[in-house]
Amino acid sequence: MFHFMKIHTVPTEEEGSTWLQLFFDLVYVAILVELGNRLSHNLNSEELAVFVLLLIPIWWSWLEFVNYGRRYPVDDIGQRILTVLYMALMLLLAFEIHSLTGTTTTTFLVTYGFSKFVLALMYGRAWINYPAYRRSTSSKAAAFTTVGVLWIAVAVFAPSSYWLWVIVVIVGAFTPSLIQLFHGLTSQADVPEPPIKYHFKVHRFGELTIIVLGEFFIKLATSSSGRELMVINYLIGAGLLGISLSLWWLYFDHLEHARLSKTGWRLWVWTYSHFPYMAAITAYGVVGNQIFAAPPRGPLDDTKRLLFTIALATAVLAYGVIEWAAKERDEPLARSPQPWIRLGAAAALLFVGFLSGSLNVGWLVALVAAILLLQVGLDIYERLQRPQPETAQVPATGFSGQQV
């Protein structure tokens, strides 16, 4: 049985994600869809705060899975079984997240706690398969077991205490590092870590980002099914497409050239800047769908207008931090970070949000799209200013096979 679990049915993927990891991302997006649906049904500041609070442990669970795959790229039958079990638990979270009250909150937290036990089992298998790194894998297995117990304890004794949720998330974030630090202080030798697949994180974050951006248009198409559309609706749709295209263009053109640090605080900043970015584009998808369904010739209500512009301003600012933390390689068509342009765009979006209360929906979307498309234009201009010798060859791999 033990030998069966270690069988590989396909060659090991050395560069990017496995097909199962991509499948996992698609299942994971189901949680984001349900989070967005929850927010769209009650669009106010209190529900927005709950949306962000719920997204923290959800996003963190995805990141923990990514961090495991980054150091232990195993795709044998045993790992596939554990991954599918993790996916099943994530789907159960999606079923429960829409209305977290009473018993559903308890179910949500117990399920989340069991997901930590699955991660502990993954590190337990790594402890068996990678003897040289047993101090590291044992630390993480112990940490995830402890955190899983804490989540279940919260579910039993205080499921509705969001403050306890925050505390356990913080404990979960630092427990593996603290246990590893303890091992380091009590031993003469450093705690060895396996080699990192440096570009693996670039792939994983890029894949999740593009799925979330695309999911917005799936919801837009399904929610408009059977509805009679006018010319103005198509124009608003074109504006929303321009906004999404701008987010895609800026992020992925940068990712194509990005030089992600192997370790250190820049890697930390790059990683965690993706949380506000992901929260912002998810919220943009929620309100964008409502904008498309709104009466096109009248102004938006204050809540939708402000969420629309604040979400996009947050996305632009978070992207500015992302591009600063992973500066681009010295190569043709690369450019330096543009923090002042990002700050200017975010300020313009906030200005529009707070001072355009009487503007109708069409003009609001057009103005916001113009601000973001201008970012793309400046990005293209900056890249074309880069001196390029006639013999320079633009790399053909980049995101799908870059060295970072």
mmCIF file of C-alpha atoms in Angstrom:
data_model
loop_
_atom_site.group_PDB
_atom_site.id
_atom_site.type_symbol
_atom_site.label_atom_id
_atom_site.label_comp_id
_atom_site.label_asym_id
_atom_site.label_seq_id
_atom_site.Cartn_x
_atom_site.Cartn_y
_atom_site.Cartn_z
ATOM 1 C CA MET A 1 0.000 0.000 0.000
ATOM 2 C CA PHE A 2 2.837 2.371 0.900
ATOM 3 C CA HIS A 3 4.535 1.629 -2.422
ATOM 4 C CA PHE A 4 1.259 2.243 -4.290
ATOM 5 C CA MET A 5 0.982 5.739 -2.780
ATOM 6 C CA LYS A 6 4.419 6.639 -4.181
ATOM 7 C CA ILE A 7 3.636 5.635 -7.772
ATOM 8 C CA HIS A 8 3.797 8.409 -10.407
ATOM 9 C CA THR A 9 1.491 8.124 -13.419
ATOM 10 C CA VAL A 10 3.057 11.096 -15.262
ATOM 11 C CA PRO A 11 6.591 12.568 -15.300
ATOM 12 C CA THR A 12 7.353 15.071 -12.545
ATOM 13 C CA GLU A 13 6.675 18.673 -13.569
ATOM 14 C CA GLU A 14 9.902 20.581 -13.026
ATOM 15 C CA GLU A 15 8.885 24.059 -14.169
ATOM 16 C CA GLY A 16 5.304 25.145 -13.561
ATOM 17 C CA SER A 17 2.129 23.820 -12.014
ATOM 18 C CA THR A 18 0.732 20.338 -12.392
ATOM 19 C CA TRP A 19 -2.658 19.855 -14.024
ATOM 20 C CA LEU A 20 -4.099 18.890 -10.643
ATOM 21 C CA GLN A 21 -2.888 22.160 -9.144
ATOM 22 C CA LEU A 22 -4.675 24.036 -11.928
ATOM 23 C CA PHE A 23 -7.796 21.986 -11.222
ATOM 24 C CA PHE A 24 -7.413 22.936 -7.565
ATOM 25 C CA ASP A 25 -7.391 26.624 -8.508
ATOM 26 C CA LEU A 26 -10.650 26.236 -10.425
ATOM 27 C CA VAL A 27 -12.275 24.592 -7.415
ATOM 28 C CA TYR A 28 -10.838 27.261 -5.158
ATOM 29 C CA VAL A 29 -12.398 30.019 -7.262
ATOM 30 C CA ALA A 30 -15.795 28.540 -6.338
ATOM 31 C CA ILE A 31 -15.197 29.913 -2.834
ATOM 32 C CA LEU A 32 -14.404 33.356 -4.245
ATOM 33 C CA VAL A 33 -17.584 33.197 -6.332
ATOM 34 C CA GLU A 34 -19.654 32.415 -3.240
ATOM 35 C CA LEU A 35 -17.899 35.166 -1.289
ATOM 36 C CA GLY A 36 -18.753 37.564 -4.104
ATOM 37 C CA ASN A 37 -22.366 36.365 -4.176
ATOM 38 C CA ARG A 38 -22.626 36.953 -0.448
ATOM 39 C CA LEU A 39 -21.360 40.516 -0.872
ATOM 40 C CA SER A 40 -23.583 41.249 -3.880
ATOM 41 C CA HIS A 41 -26.738 40.290 -1.971
ATOM 42 C CA ASN A 42 -26.053 42.844 0.747
ATOM 43 C CA LEU A 43 -23.739 45.559 -0.535
ATOM 44 C CA ASN A 44 -22.815 47.710 2.469
ATOM 45 C CA SER A 45 -19.764 48.585 4.551
ATOM 46 C CA GLU A 46 -20.463 45.946 7.211
ATOM 47 C CA GLU A 47 -20.790 43.147 4.662
ATOM 48 C CA LEU A 48 -17.656 44.416 2.895
ATOM 49 C CA ALA A 49 -15.722 44.092 6.177
ATOM 50 C CA VAL A 50 -17.033 40.522 6.585
ATOM 51 C CA PHE A 51 -16.026 39.802 2.966
ATOM 52 C CA VAL A 52 -12.435 40.894 3.662
ATOM 53 C CA LEU A 53 -12.355 39.024 6.981
ATOM 54 C CA LEU A 54 -13.561 35.782 5.400
ATOM 55 C CA LEU A 55 -11.168 36.155 2.486
ATOM 56 C CA ILE A 56 -8.134 36.223 4.804
ATOM 57 C CA PRO A 57 -8.278 32.558 5.961
ATOM 58 C CA ILE A 58 -9.478 31.428 2.531
ATOM 59 C CA TRP A 59 -6.602 33.106 0.712
ATOM 60 C CA TRP A 60 -4.207 31.900 3.396
ATOM 61 C CA SER A 61 -5.280 28.289 2.871
ATOM 62 C CA TRP A 62 -4.490 28.632 -0.836
ATOM 63 C CA LEU A 63 -1.088 30.188 -0.065
ATOM 64 C CA GLU A 64 -0.181 27.376 2.343
ATOM 65 C CA PHE A 65 -0.916 24.828 -0.373
ATOM 66 C CA VAL A 66 1.230 26.818 -2.832
ATOM 67 C CA ASN A 67 4.113 27.037 -0.347
ATOM 68 C CA TYR A 68 4.096 23.267 0.063
ATOM 69 C CA GLY A 69 4.212 22.675 -3.705
ATOM 70 C CA ARG A 70 6.982 25.226 -4.065
ATOM 71 C CA ARG A 71 9.357 23.152 -1.936
ATOM 72 C CA TYR A 72 8.010 19.609 -2.366
ATOM 73 C CA PRO A 73 6.920 19.164 -6.013
ATOM 74 C CA VAL A 74 5.418 15.706 -5.563
ATOM 75 C CA ASP A 75 2.708 14.408 -7.909
ATOM 76 C CA ASP A 76 2.429 10.758 -6.887
ATOM 77 C CA ILE A 77 -0.828 8.964 -6.110
ATOM 78 C CA GLY A 78 -0.605 9.711 -2.392
ATOM 79 C CA GLN A 79 -0.189 13.442 -2.983
ATOM 80 C CA ARG A 80 -3.062 13.425 -5.466
ATOM 81 C CA ILE A 81 -5.354 11.772 -2.918
ATOM 82 C CA LEU A 82 -4.450 14.384 -0.295
ATOM 83 C CA THR A 83 -4.896 17.206 -2.812
ATOM 84 C CA VAL A 84 -8.345 15.939 -3.800
ATOM 85 C CA LEU A 85 -9.263 15.681 -0.107
ATOM 86 C CA TYR A 86 -8.103 19.278 0.359
ATOM 87 C CA MET A 87 -10.199 20.296 -2.662
ATOM 88 C CA ALA A 88 -13.247 18.547 -1.196
ATOM 89 C CA LEU A 89 -12.840 20.496 2.035
ATOM 90 C CA MET A 90 -12.522 23.742 0.064
ATOM 91 C CA LEU A 91 -15.756 22.914 -1.769
ATOM 92 C CA LEU A 92 -17.479 22.328 1.557
ATOM 93 C CA LEU A 93 -16.288 25.785 2.642
ATOM 94 C CA ALA A 94 -17.875 27.200 -0.521
ATOM 95 C CA PHE A 95 -21.181 25.537 0.388
ATOM 96 C CA GLU A 96 -21.139 27.017 3.894
ATOM 97 C CA ILE A 97 -19.697 30.480 3.272
ATOM 98 C CA HIS A 98 -22.814 32.093 1.840
ATOM 99 C CA SER A 99 -24.601 32.287 5.172
ATOM 100 C CA LEU A 100 -22.335 31.903 8.177
ATOM 101 C CA THR A 101 -24.736 31.824 11.101
ATOM 102 C CA GLY A 102 -25.172 29.355 13.951
ATOM 103 C CA THR A 103 -24.413 25.782 12.947
ATOM 104 C CA THR A 104 -23.085 26.746 9.516
ATOM 105 C CA THR A 105 -20.298 28.775 11.142
ATOM 106 C CA THR A 106 -19.329 25.759 13.239
ATOM 107 C CA THR A 107 -19.288 23.540 10.144
ATOM 108 C CA PHE A 108 -17.189 26.106 8.279
ATOM 109 C CA LEU A 109 -14.584 26.319 11.052
ATOM 110 C CA VAL A 110 -14.411 22.554 11.627
ATOM 111 C CA THR A 111 -13.926 22.043 7.884
ATOM 112 C CA TYR A 112 -11.212 24.687 7.817
ATOM 113 C CA GLY A 113 -9.519 23.007 10.786
ATOM 114 C CA PHE A 114 -9.525 19.637 9.010
ATOM 115 C CA SER A 115 -7.890 21.280 5.978
ATOM 116 C CA LYS A 116 -4.915 22.029 8.258
ATOM 117 C CA PHE A 117 -4.736 18.356 9.191
ATOM 118 C CA VAL A 118 -4.499 17.521 5.474
ATOM 119 C CA LEU A 119 -1.569 19.932 5.147
ATOM 120 C CA ALA A 120 0.014 18.266 8.176
ATOM 121 C CA LEU A 121 -0.343 14.895 6.411
ATOM 122 C CA MET A 122 1.329 16.347 3.310
ATOM 123 C CA TYR A 123 4.305 17.445 5.390
ATOM 124 C CA GLY A 124 4.241 14.066 7.142
ATOM 125 C CA ARG A 125 4.664 12.366 3.759
ATOM 126 C CA ALA A 126 7.446 14.833 2.947
ATOM 127 C CA TRP A 127 9.080 13.802 6.253
ATOM 128 C CA ILE A 128 9.130 10.226 4.947
ATOM 129 C CA ASN A 129 10.154 11.010 1.375
ATOM 130 C CA TYR A 130 12.783 13.694 2.112
ATOM 131 C CA PRO A 131 14.915 12.455 5.056
ATOM 132 C CA ALA A 132 17.387 15.344 4.717
ATOM 133 C CA TYR A 133 14.690 17.884 5.583
ATOM 134 C CA ARG A 134 12.964 16.102 8.449
ATOM 135 C CA ARG A 135 13.519 18.888 10.956
ATOM 136 C CA SER A 136 11.750 21.333 8.656
ATOM 137 C CA THR A 137 8.894 19.007 7.683
ATOM 138 C CA SER A 138 8.310 17.877 11.272
ATOM 139 C CA SER A 139 8.085 21.531 12.347
ATOM 140 C CA LYS A 140 5.457 22.310 9.737
ATOM 141 C CA ALA A 141 3.493 19.112 10.366
ATOM 142 C CA ALA A 142 3.372 19.934 14.079
ATOM 143 C CA ALA A 143 2.422 23.545 13.341
ATOM 144 C CA PHE A 144 -0.487 22.657 11.051
ATOM 145 C CA THR A 145 -1.742 20.027 13.491
ATOM 146 C CA THR A 146 -1.716 22.635 16.269
ATOM 147 C CA VAL A 147 -3.479 25.230 14.133
ATOM 148 C CA GLY A 148 -6.097 22.691 13.046
ATOM 149 C CA VAL A 149 -6.859 21.926 16.692
ATOM 150 C CA LEU A 150 -7.149 25.667 17.425
ATOM 151 C CA TRP A 151 -9.679 26.178 14.608
ATOM 152 C CA ILE A 152 -11.794 23.279 15.849
ATOM 153 C CA ALA A 153 -11.606 24.677 19.400
ATOM 154 C CA VAL A 154 -12.896 28.031 18.128
ATOM 155 C CA ALA A 155 -15.680 26.187 16.285
ATOM 156 C CA VAL A 156 -16.758 24.443 19.484
ATOM 157 C CA PHE A 157 -16.459 27.261 22.020
ATOM 158 C CA ALA A 158 -16.814 30.599 20.171
ATOM 159 C CA PRO A 159 -17.685 30.154 16.470
ATOM 160 C CA SER A 160 -19.044 33.686 16.075
ATOM 161 C CA SER A 161 -16.050 35.481 17.599
ATOM 162 C CA TYR A 162 -14.341 37.073 14.608
ATOM 163 C CA TRP A 163 -11.589 38.372 16.895
ATOM 164 C CA LEU A 164 -10.640 34.794 17.707
ATOM 165 C CA TRP A 165 -10.594 34.058 13.987
ATOM 166 C CA VAL A 166 -8.060 36.840 13.498
ATOM 167 C CA ILE A 167 -5.931 35.603 16.400
ATOM 168 C CA VAL A 168 -5.866 32.024 15.094
ATOM 169 C CA VAL A 169 -4.979 33.234 11.571
ATOM 170 C CA ILE A 170 -2.036 35.174 13.054
ATOM 171 C CA VAL A 171 -0.983 32.183 15.155
ATOM 172 C CA GLY A 172 -1.204 29.973 12.072
ATOM 173 C CA ALA A 173 0.929 32.397 10.088
ATOM 174 C CA PHE A 174 3.774 32.479 12.590
ATOM 175 C CA THR A 175 3.689 29.041 14.251
ATOM 176 C CA PRO A 176 5.739 27.197 11.560
ATOM 177 C CA SER A 177 8.432 29.889 11.675
ATOM 178 C CA LEU A 178 8.476 29.925 15.492
ATOM 179 C CA ILE A 179 8.846 26.144 15.714
ATOM 180 C CA GLN A 180 11.615 26.230 13.124
ATOM 181 C CA LEU A 181 13.306 29.088 15.005
ATOM 182 C CA PHE A 182 13.150 27.006 18.188
ATOM 183 C CA HIS A 183 14.841 24.119 16.374
ATOM 184 C CA GLY A 184 17.522 26.513 15.146
ATOM 185 C CA LEU A 185 18.186 27.918 18.628
ATOM 186 C CA THR A 186 18.410 24.480 20.230
ATOM 187 C CA SER A 187 20.724 23.004 17.598
ATOM 188 C CA GLN A 188 24.230 23.763 16.440
ATOM 189 C CA ALA A 189 23.373 23.337 12.756
ATOM 190 C CA ASP A 190 20.980 25.323 10.605
ATOM 191 C CA VAL A 191 17.638 23.765 9.736
ATOM 192 C CA PRO A 192 18.069 22.613 6.106
ATOM 193 C CA GLU A 193 15.371 23.475 3.584
ATOM 194 C CA PRO A 194 14.808 21.858 0.160
ATOM 195 C CA PRO A 195 15.627 23.792 -3.018
ATOM 196 C CA ILE A 196 12.900 26.252 -3.993
ATOM 197 C CA LYS A 197 11.172 26.267 -7.381
ATOM 198 C CA TYR A 198 11.684 30.019 -7.657
ATOM 199 C CA HIS A 199 9.354 30.657 -10.577
ATOM 200 C CA PHE A 200 6.656 28.344 -9.186
ATOM 201 C CA LYS A 201 5.039 31.152 -7.182
ATOM 202 C CA VAL A 202 4.922 33.368 -10.259
ATOM 203 C CA HIS A 203 2.991 30.668 -12.105
ATOM 204 C CA ARG A 204 0.599 29.963 -9.252
ATOM 205 C CA PHE A 205 -0.266 33.588 -8.514
ATOM 206 C CA GLY A 206 -0.617 34.348 -12.204
ATOM 207 C CA GLU A 207 -2.927 31.391 -12.761
ATOM 208 C CA LEU A 208 -5.235 32.333 -9.900
ATOM 209 C CA THR A 209 -5.303 35.988 -10.978
ATOM 210 C CA ILE A 210 -6.304 35.228 -14.557
ATOM 211 C CA ILE A 211 -9.020 32.804 -13.409
ATOM 212 C CA VAL A 212 -10.524 35.441 -11.101
ATOM 213 C CA LEU A 213 -10.432 38.066 -13.864
ATOM 214 C CA GLY A 214 -12.121 35.668 -16.284
ATOM 215 C CA GLU A 215 -14.734 34.574 -13.758
ATOM 216 C CA PHE A 216 -16.170 38.108 -13.775
ATOM 217 C CA PHE A 217 -17.193 37.747 -17.428
ATOM 218 C CA ILE A 218 -18.749 34.338 -16.815
ATOM 219 C CA LYS A 219 -20.977 35.897 -14.153
ATOM 220 C CA LEU A 220 -21.671 38.878 -16.406
ATOM 221 C CA ALA A 221 -22.832 36.647 -19.259
ATOM 222 C CA THR A 222 -24.945 34.332 -17.104
ATOM 223 C CA SER A 223 -26.628 37.168 -15.190
ATOM 224 C CA SER A 224 -27.546 38.901 -18.475
ATOM 225 C CA SER A 225 -29.024 35.777 -20.059
ATOM 226 C CA GLY A 226 -32.556 36.433 -21.307
ATOM 227 C CA ARG A 227 -32.297 40.163 -20.717
ATOM 228 C CA GLU A 228 -32.961 42.602 -23.558
ATOM 229 C CA LEU A 229 -29.875 44.769 -23.982
ATOM 230 C CA MET A 230 -29.655 48.233 -25.504
ATOM 231 C CA VAL A 231 -26.738 49.937 -27.231
ATOM 232 C CA ILE A 232 -25.790 51.691 -23.997
ATOM 233 C CA ASN A 233 -25.472 48.298 -22.270
ATOM 234 C CA TYR A 234 -22.987 47.170 -24.889
ATOM 235 C CA LEU A 235 -21.011 50.385 -24.416
ATOM 236 C CA ILE A 236 -20.920 49.865 -20.648
ATOM 237 C CA GLY A 237 -19.836 46.269 -21.268
ATOM 238 C CA ALA A 238 -17.047 47.541 -23.521
ATOM 239 C CA GLY A 239 -15.931 49.880 -20.742
ATOM 240 C CA LEU A 240 -15.866 47.031 -18.215
ATOM 241 C CA LEU A 241 -13.899 44.952 -20.721
ATOM 242 C CA GLY A 242 -11.419 47.828 -21.039
ATOM 243 C CA ILE A 243 -11.007 47.945 -17.256
ATOM 244 C CA SER A 244 -10.432 44.192 -16.997
ATOM 245 C CA LEU A 245 -8.083 44.263 -19.984
ATOM 246 C CA SER A 246 -6.052 47.002 -18.293
ATOM 247 C CA LEU A 247 -5.730 44.973 -15.088
ATOM 248 C CA TRP A 248 -4.679 41.931 -17.113
ATOM 249 C CA TRP A 249 -2.235 43.863 -19.317
ATOM 250 C CA LEU A 250 -0.412 45.633 -16.503
ATOM 251 C CA TYR A 251 -0.127 42.586 -14.257
ATOM 252 C CA PHE A 252 0.903 39.995 -16.823
ATOM 253 C CA ASP A 253 3.219 42.186 -18.878
ATOM 254 C CA HIS A 254 5.078 42.888 -15.657
ATOM 255 C CA LEU A 255 4.991 39.220 -14.637
ATOM 256 C CA GLU A 256 6.559 38.319 -17.983
ATOM 257 C CA HIS A 257 9.665 40.334 -17.057
ATOM 258 C CA ALA A 258 9.599 40.067 -13.247
ATOM 259 C CA ARG A 259 12.679 38.976 -11.323
ATOM 260 C CA LEU A 260 11.297 37.542 -8.101
ATOM 261 C CA SER A 261 13.717 37.415 -5.170
ATOM 262 C CA LYS A 262 14.676 33.949 -3.984
ATOM 263 C CA THR A 263 14.274 34.872 -0.320
ATOM 264 C CA GLY A 264 14.051 37.955 1.859
ATOM 265 C CA TRP A 265 11.653 40.750 2.579
ATOM 266 C CA ARG A 266 10.969 41.654 -1.073
ATOM 267 C CA LEU A 267 9.596 38.168 -1.656
ATOM 268 C CA TRP A 268 7.468 38.597 1.469
ATOM 269 C CA VAL A 269 6.134 41.967 0.252
ATOM 270 C CA TRP A 270 5.443 40.575 -3.244
ATOM 271 C CA THR A 271 3.538 37.612 -1.822
ATOM 272 C CA TYR A 272 1.336 39.440 0.660
ATOM 273 C CA SER A 273 0.610 42.374 -1.640
ATOM 274 C CA HIS A 274 -1.428 39.882 -3.635
ATOM 275 C CA PHE A 275 -4.025 39.673 -0.879
ATOM 276 C CA PRO A 276 -5.340 43.251 -1.304
ATOM 277 C CA TYR A 277 -4.954 42.838 -5.071
ATOM 278 C CA MET A 278 -7.048 39.654 -5.093
ATOM 279 C CA ALA A 279 -9.624 41.139 -2.709
ATOM 280 C CA ALA A 280 -9.883 44.251 -4.885
ATOM 281 C CA ILE A 281 -10.382 42.491 -8.223
ATOM 282 C CA THR A 282 -12.909 40.118 -6.634
ATOM 283 C CA ALA A 283 -14.870 43.085 -5.239
ATOM 284 C CA TYR A 284 -14.586 44.814 -8.625
ATOM 285 C CA GLY A 285 -16.160 41.753 -10.236
ATOM 286 C CA VAL A 286 -19.066 41.882 -7.780
ATOM 287 C CA VAL A 287 -19.870 45.557 -8.276
ATOM 288 C CA GLY A 288 -19.076 45.437 -12.012
ATOM 289 C CA ASN A 289 -21.818 42.869 -12.465
ATOM 290 C CA GLN A 290 -24.255 45.131 -10.615
ATOM 291 C CA ILE A 291 -23.184 48.137 -12.671
ATOM 292 C CA PHE A 292 -23.977 46.267 -15.879
ATOM 293 C CA ALA A 293 -27.436 45.458 -14.498
ATOM 294 C CA ALA A 294 -28.108 49.033 -13.284
ATOM 295 C CA PRO A 295 -30.301 51.519 -15.217
ATOM 296 C CA PRO A 296 -27.768 52.849 -17.750
ATOM 297 C CA ARG A 297 -28.955 56.457 -17.966
ATOM 298 C CA GLY A 298 -29.073 57.242 -14.260
ATOM 299 C CA PRO A 299 -26.336 57.670 -11.626
ATOM 300 C CA LEU A 300 -25.167 54.804 -9.458
ATOM 301 C CA ASP A 301 -26.028 54.855 -5.785
ATOM 302 C CA ASP A 302 -23.210 55.976 -3.503
ATOM 303 C CA THR A 303 -22.350 52.514 -2.171
ATOM 304 C CA LYS A 304 -21.841 50.923 -5.592
ATOM 305 C CA ARG A 305 -19.994 53.924 -7.011
ATOM 306 C CA LEU A 306 -17.582 54.108 -4.077
ATOM 307 C CA LEU A 307 -16.976 50.353 -3.962
ATOM 308 C CA PHE A 308 -16.332 50.372 -7.718
ATOM 309 C CA THR A 309 -13.710 53.116 -7.592
ATOM 310 C CA ILE A 310 -12.161 52.194 -4.229
ATOM 311 C CA ALA A 311 -11.748 48.549 -5.303
ATOM 312 C CA LEU A 312 -9.968 49.592 -8.494
ATOM 313 C CA ALA A 313 -7.839 52.167 -6.657
ATOM 314 C CA THR A 314 -6.820 49.428 -4.212
ATOM 315 C CA ALA A 315 -5.982 47.087 -7.106
ATOM 316 C CA VAL A 316 -3.800 49.758 -8.738
ATOM 317 C CA LEU A 317 -1.965 50.524 -5.481
ATOM 318 C CA ALA A 318 -1.450 46.830 -4.685
ATOM 319 C CA TYR A 319 -0.159 46.277 -8.214
ATOM 320 C CA GLY A 320 2.248 49.185 -7.703
ATOM 321 C CA VAL A 321 3.689 47.412 -4.664
ATOM 322 C CA ILE A 322 3.840 44.099 -6.556
ATOM 323 C CA GLU A 323 5.826 45.593 -9.450
ATOM 324 C CA TRP A 324 8.139 47.380 -7.016
ATOM 325 C CA ALA A 325 8.818 44.206 -4.982
ATOM 326 C CA ALA A 326 9.707 42.144 -8.085
ATOM 327 C CA LYS A 327 11.683 44.484 -10.312
ATOM 328 C CA GLU A 328 11.981 43.542 -13.950
ATOM 329 C CA ARG A 329 15.031 41.853 -15.401
ATOM 330 C CA ASP A 330 17.505 43.888 -17.423
ATOM 331 C CA GLU A 331 16.303 42.864 -20.874
ATOM 332 C CA PRO A 332 14.570 44.308 -23.953
ATOM 333 C CA LEU A 333 11.110 45.800 -23.340
ATOM 334 C CA ALA A 334 11.574 45.774 -19.565
ATOM 335 C CA ARG A 335 10.873 48.904 -17.526
ATOM 336 C CA SER A 336 11.376 50.235 -14.021
ATOM 337 C CA PRO A 337 8.557 50.439 -11.434
ATOM 338 C CA GLN A 338 6.188 53.399 -11.810
ATOM 339 C CA PRO A 339 5.033 54.214 -8.252
ATOM 340 C CA TRP A 340 4.043 57.820 -8.965
ATOM 341 C CA ILE A 341 1.910 56.803 -11.926
ATOM 342 C CA ARG A 342 0.144 54.203 -9.763
ATOM 343 C CA LEU A 343 -0.425 56.749 -6.992
ATOM 344 C CA GLY A 344 -1.752 59.252 -9.513
ATOM 345 C CA ALA A 345 -4.146 56.725 -11.017
ATOM 346 C CA ALA A 346 -5.413 55.647 -7.592
ATOM 347 C CA ALA A 347 -5.944 59.288 -6.603
ATOM 348 C CA ALA A 348 -7.833 59.943 -9.854
ATOM 349 C CA LEU A 349 -10.075 56.925 -9.250
ATOM 350 C CA LEU A 350 -10.858 58.067 -5.710
ATOM 351 C CA PHE A 351 -11.521 61.597 -6.983
ATOM 352 C CA VAL A 352 -14.015 60.205 -9.486
ATOM 353 C CA GLY A 353 -15.613 58.011 -6.835
ATOM 354 C CA PHE A 354 -16.191 60.751 -4.298
ATOM 355 C CA LEU A 355 -17.069 63.622 -6.647
ATOM 356 C CA SER A 356 -19.123 62.048 -9.434
ATOM 357 C CA GLY A 357 -22.375 61.390 -7.622
ATOM 358 C CA SER A 358 -24.505 62.903 -10.389
ATOM 359 C CA LEU A 359 -22.657 61.205 -13.270
ATOM 360 C CA ASN A 360 -24.665 58.519 -15.073
ATOM 361 C CA VAL A 361 -23.432 54.941 -15.200
ATOM 362 C CA GLY A 362 -22.146 55.078 -18.767
ATOM 363 C CA TRP A 363 -19.971 58.138 -18.224
ATOM 364 C CA LEU A 364 -18.694 56.805 -14.898
ATOM 365 C CA VAL A 365 -17.544 53.531 -16.467
ATOM 366 C CA ALA A 366 -16.028 55.399 -19.435
ATOM 367 C CA LEU A 367 -14.071 57.723 -17.135
ATOM 368 C CA VAL A 368 -12.759 54.891 -14.974
ATOM 369 C CA ALA A 369 -11.841 52.844 -18.066
ATOM 370 C CA ALA A 370 -9.966 55.849 -19.500
ATOM 371 C CA ILE A 371 -7.882 56.180 -16.313
ATOM 372 C CA LEU A 372 -6.877 52.520 -16.433
ATOM 373 C CA LEU A 373 -6.315 52.375 -20.191
ATOM 374 C CA LEU A 374 -4.042 55.400 -19.805
ATOM 375 C CA GLN A 375 -1.950 53.230 -17.460
ATOM 376 C CA VAL A 376 -1.609 50.693 -20.255
ATOM 377 C CA GLY A 377 -0.634 53.393 -22.743
ATOM 378 C CA LEU A 378 2.061 54.721 -20.405
ATOM 379 C CA ASP A 379 3.284 51.176 -19.814
ATOM 380 C CA ILE A 380 3.655 50.574 -23.554
ATOM 381 C CA TYR A 381 5.362 53.939 -24.053
ATOM 382 C CA GLU A 382 7.848 53.245 -21.249
ATOM 383 C CA ARG A 383 8.714 49.820 -22.629
ATOM 384 C CA LEU A 384 9.289 51.138 -26.134
ATOM 385 C CA GLN A 385 11.741 53.730 -24.780
ATOM 386 C CA ARG A 386 14.074 50.950 -23.764
ATOM 387 C CA PRO A 387 17.111 50.966 -26.105
ATOM 388 C CA GLN A 388 17.164 47.765 -28.109
ATOM 389 C CA PRO A 389 20.046 46.669 -30.336
ATOM 390 C CA GLU A 390 18.931 45.366 -33.716
ATOM 391 C CA THR A 391 20.098 41.869 -32.860
ATOM 392 C CA ALA A 392 18.233 41.734 -29.543
ATOM 393 C CA GLN A 393 15.890 38.795 -29.256
ATOM 394 C CA VAL A 394 12.852 39.150 -27.029
ATOM 395 C CA PRO A 395 12.588 36.022 -24.843
ATOM 396 C CA ALA A 396 9.856 33.685 -26.046
ATOM 397 C CA THR A 397 9.290 31.955 -22.721
ATOM 398 C CA GLY A 398 8.729 34.376 -19.870
ATOM 399 C CA PHE A 399 5.686 33.445 -17.824
ATOM 400 C CA SER A 400 5.557 29.904 -19.146
ATOM 401 C CA GLY A 401 9.217 29.150 -18.631
ATOM 402 C CA GLN A 402 11.159 32.069 -17.211
ATOM 403 C CA GLN A 403 14.037 31.931 -14.798
ATOM 404 C CA VAL A 404 13.352 34.158 -11.822
#
